[in-house]
Amino acid sequence: MKALRNGFSIIIMLILFGWAMSVFYYVSIDIVEFFKDTSRDYLFEVNIMPFIAFFTIGGFVAFLSFRHKKRNSKEFSKAIWLPDEFAENDEREQLITARACRAAYISMLYAFPVITVLLLFYPFVSETIPYYPIIVFSLLPLTQILTYLISWQKNYG
């Protein structure tokens, strides 16, 4: 169950990161416009709420993960760099992790062409959703994590 909790926290962090990058896209457009016309009164405007949410929730999740790993790990220096899902205690958990990693790897073979085709729609939605590529590229890790979690749950249960 720990793997599902960690997976969902990663998904939430990816969504918050995508939200922050979508806001940053508008900031970068304002910066480019400022350099084209330096007579403007301001350089850029930014909604800092996505950044605050990302860093606050991300810091909290990182702190909890760090504290848990420090308390429960024999070799803390190695464990700090690995996701919590790889904290395998026995051969069964190693097998479950291996199967889930394999499924996530295979899912990328199917997700990559689909996501590439989705990028072909960018010219049609560029006026209404200019940050569309950010959303589409965010689908790559989301696909991989969801596949890992589904496979892990199927093999664990």
Tab-separated table of C-alpha atoms in Angstrom:
chain	number	residue	atom	x	y	z
A	1	MET	CA	0.000	0.000	0.000
A	2	LYS	CA	2.998	2.273	0.560
A	3	ALA	CA	3.820	2.141	-3.146
A	4	LEU	CA	0.330	3.363	-4.064
A	5	ARG	CA	0.557	6.250	-1.601
A	6	ASN	CA	3.973	7.224	-2.935
A	7	GLY	CA	2.800	6.876	-6.520
A	8	PHE	CA	-0.163	9.144	-5.962
A	9	SER	CA	2.048	11.734	-4.273
A	10	ILE	CA	4.334	11.651	-7.326
A	11	ILE	CA	1.327	12.079	-9.616
A	12	ILE	CA	0.133	15.070	-7.583
A	13	MET	CA	3.627	16.576	-7.749
A	14	LEU	CA	3.750	16.097	-11.528
A	15	ILE	CA	0.365	17.781	-11.918
A	16	LEU	CA	1.477	20.700	-9.742
A	17	PHE	CA	4.720	20.947	-11.708
A	18	GLY	CA	2.777	21.007	-14.985
A	19	TRP	CA	0.524	23.744	-13.589
A	20	ALA	CA	3.554	25.791	-12.517
A	21	MET	CA	5.222	25.348	-15.913
A	22	SER	CA	2.026	26.397	-17.685
A	23	VAL	CA	2.039	29.617	-15.668
A	24	PHE	CA	5.748	30.038	-16.364
A	25	TYR	CA	4.980	29.759	-20.084
A	26	TYR	CA	2.948	32.968	-19.857
A	27	VAL	CA	5.785	34.593	-17.905
A	28	SER	CA	8.271	33.722	-20.644
A	29	ILE	CA	5.952	35.227	-23.248
A	30	ASP	CA	5.770	38.451	-21.193
A	31	ILE	CA	9.562	38.553	-20.935
A	32	VAL	CA	9.930	38.170	-24.704
A	33	GLU	CA	7.340	40.926	-25.268
A	34	PHE	CA	9.223	43.197	-22.854
A	35	PHE	CA	12.470	42.776	-24.778
A	36	LYS	CA	10.640	43.565	-28.019
A	37	ASP	CA	9.076	46.699	-26.511
A	38	THR	CA	11.139	48.035	-23.598
A	39	SER	CA	8.838	51.019	-23.152
A	40	ARG	CA	6.426	48.801	-21.211
A	41	ASP	CA	5.947	49.600	-17.541
A	42	TYR	CA	6.553	46.100	-16.256
A	43	LEU	CA	8.737	43.142	-17.167
A	44	PHE	CA	6.222	40.389	-16.397
A	45	GLU	CA	3.359	39.349	-14.186
A	46	VAL	CA	3.196	35.947	-12.556
A	47	ASN	CA	0.621	34.002	-10.596
A	48	ILE	CA	2.772	32.571	-7.808
A	49	MET	CA	0.097	30.260	-6.423
A	50	PRO	CA	1.178	27.199	-8.493
A	51	PHE	CA	4.808	27.696	-7.458
A	52	ILE	CA	3.886	28.077	-3.789
A	53	ALA	CA	1.702	24.962	-3.960
A	54	PHE	CA	4.409	22.961	-5.750
A	55	PHE	CA	7.216	23.918	-3.373
A	56	THR	CA	5.103	23.672	-0.219
A	57	ILE	CA	3.562	20.289	-0.984
A	58	GLY	CA	6.802	19.057	-2.582
A	59	GLY	CA	8.810	20.101	0.447
A	60	PHE	CA	6.378	18.368	2.763
A	61	VAL	CA	6.433	15.151	0.720
A	62	ALA	CA	10.235	15.260	0.464
A	63	PHE	CA	10.544	15.814	4.216
A	64	LEU	CA	8.270	12.869	5.002
A	65	SER	CA	10.111	10.641	2.546
A	66	PHE	CA	13.510	11.729	3.879
A	67	ARG	CA	12.464	11.117	7.475
A	68	HIS	CA	10.974	7.709	6.639
A	69	LYS	CA	14.061	6.599	4.719
A	70	LYS	CA	16.429	7.790	7.438
A	71	ARG	CA	14.519	5.897	10.092
A	72	ASN	CA	13.966	2.665	8.135
A	73	SER	CA	17.031	2.292	5.955
A	74	LYS	CA	20.167	0.374	6.766
A	75	GLU	CA	22.149	2.140	4.052
A	76	PHE	CA	20.696	5.640	4.095
A	77	SER	CA	23.175	7.037	1.548
A	78	LYS	CA	21.922	4.644	-1.146
A	79	ALA	CA	18.267	4.824	-0.116
A	80	ILE	CA	18.074	8.606	-0.371
A	81	TRP	CA	18.384	8.470	-4.172
A	82	LEU	CA	15.949	5.620	-4.815
A	83	PRO	CA	12.169	5.936	-4.817
A	84	ASP	CA	10.364	4.362	-1.873
A	85	GLU	CA	8.893	1.775	-4.216
A	86	PHE	CA	12.337	0.163	-4.553
A	87	ALA	CA	12.668	-0.570	-0.850
A	88	GLU	CA	12.241	-4.290	-1.363
A	89	ASN	CA	12.437	-6.400	1.767
A	90	ASP	CA	12.243	-9.854	0.227
A	91	GLU	CA	12.313	-11.722	-3.071
A	92	ARG	CA	8.566	-11.402	-3.596
A	93	GLU	CA	8.709	-7.612	-3.442
A	94	GLN	CA	11.710	-7.633	-5.790
A	95	LEU	CA	9.723	-9.715	-8.273
A	96	ILE	CA	6.700	-7.415	-7.997
A	97	THR	CA	8.903	-4.369	-8.553
A	98	ALA	CA	10.612	-6.017	-11.528
A	99	ARG	CA	7.267	-6.835	-13.149
A	100	ALA	CA	5.937	-3.336	-12.528
A	101	CYS	CA	9.104	-1.761	-13.978
A	102	ARG	CA	8.832	-4.004	-17.021
A	103	ALA	CA	5.202	-2.992	-17.539
A	104	ALA	CA	6.115	0.699	-17.189
A	105	TYR	CA	8.911	0.282	-19.722
A	106	ILE	CA	6.630	-1.461	-22.207
A	107	SER	CA	3.933	1.198	-21.736
A	108	MET	CA	6.366	3.809	-22.991
A	109	LEU	CA	6.645	1.959	-26.299
A	110	TYR	CA	2.930	2.577	-26.805
A	111	ALA	CA	2.640	5.954	-25.096
A	112	PHE	CA	5.421	7.662	-27.037
A	113	PRO	CA	3.770	7.364	-30.489
A	114	VAL	CA	0.392	8.411	-29.065
A	115	ILE	CA	1.910	11.450	-27.390
A	116	THR	CA	3.818	12.308	-30.556
A	117	VAL	CA	0.563	12.213	-32.517
A	118	LEU	CA	-1.051	14.432	-29.882
A	119	LEU	CA	1.668	17.002	-30.537
A	120	LEU	CA	0.488	17.178	-34.154
A	121	PHE	CA	-2.679	18.853	-32.876
A	122	TYR	CA	-0.724	21.781	-31.420
A	123	PRO	CA	-1.243	24.110	-34.412
A	124	PHE	CA	-4.996	23.664	-34.032
A	125	VAL	CA	-5.087	24.474	-30.311
A	126	SER	CA	-2.153	26.886	-30.048
A	127	GLU	CA	-4.429	29.930	-29.819
A	128	THR	CA	-6.628	28.540	-27.038
A	129	ILE	CA	-4.064	26.382	-25.175
A	130	PRO	CA	-0.592	27.762	-25.899
A	131	TYR	CA	0.985	25.572	-23.200
A	132	TYR	CA	-0.351	22.395	-24.845
A	133	PRO	CA	3.135	20.843	-25.333
A	134	ILE	CA	3.750	21.099	-21.581
A	135	ILE	CA	0.561	19.146	-20.924
A	136	VAL	CA	1.399	16.537	-23.552
A	137	PHE	CA	4.970	16.024	-22.312
A	138	SER	CA	3.628	15.668	-18.785
A	139	LEU	CA	1.699	12.653	-20.012
A	140	LEU	CA	4.964	10.700	-20.467
A	141	PRO	CA	5.865	10.343	-16.775
A	142	LEU	CA	2.190	10.139	-15.780
A	143	THR	CA	1.725	7.184	-18.129
A	144	GLN	CA	4.789	5.486	-16.755
A	145	ILE	CA	3.836	6.001	-13.103
A	146	LEU	CA	0.210	4.948	-13.584
A	147	THR	CA	1.298	1.811	-15.422
A	148	TYR	CA	3.783	1.010	-12.671
A	149	LEU	CA	1.127	1.491	-9.969
A	150	ILE	CA	-1.496	-0.572	-11.761
A	151	SER	CA	0.960	-3.382	-12.408
A	152	TRP	CA	2.280	-3.233	-8.846
A	153	GLN	CA	-1.247	-3.408	-7.417
A	154	LYS	CA	-2.197	-6.279	-9.751
A	155	ASN	CA	0.865	-8.321	-8.805
A	156	TYR	CA	0.758	-7.456	-5.094
A	157	GLY	CA	-2.902	-8.231	-4.496
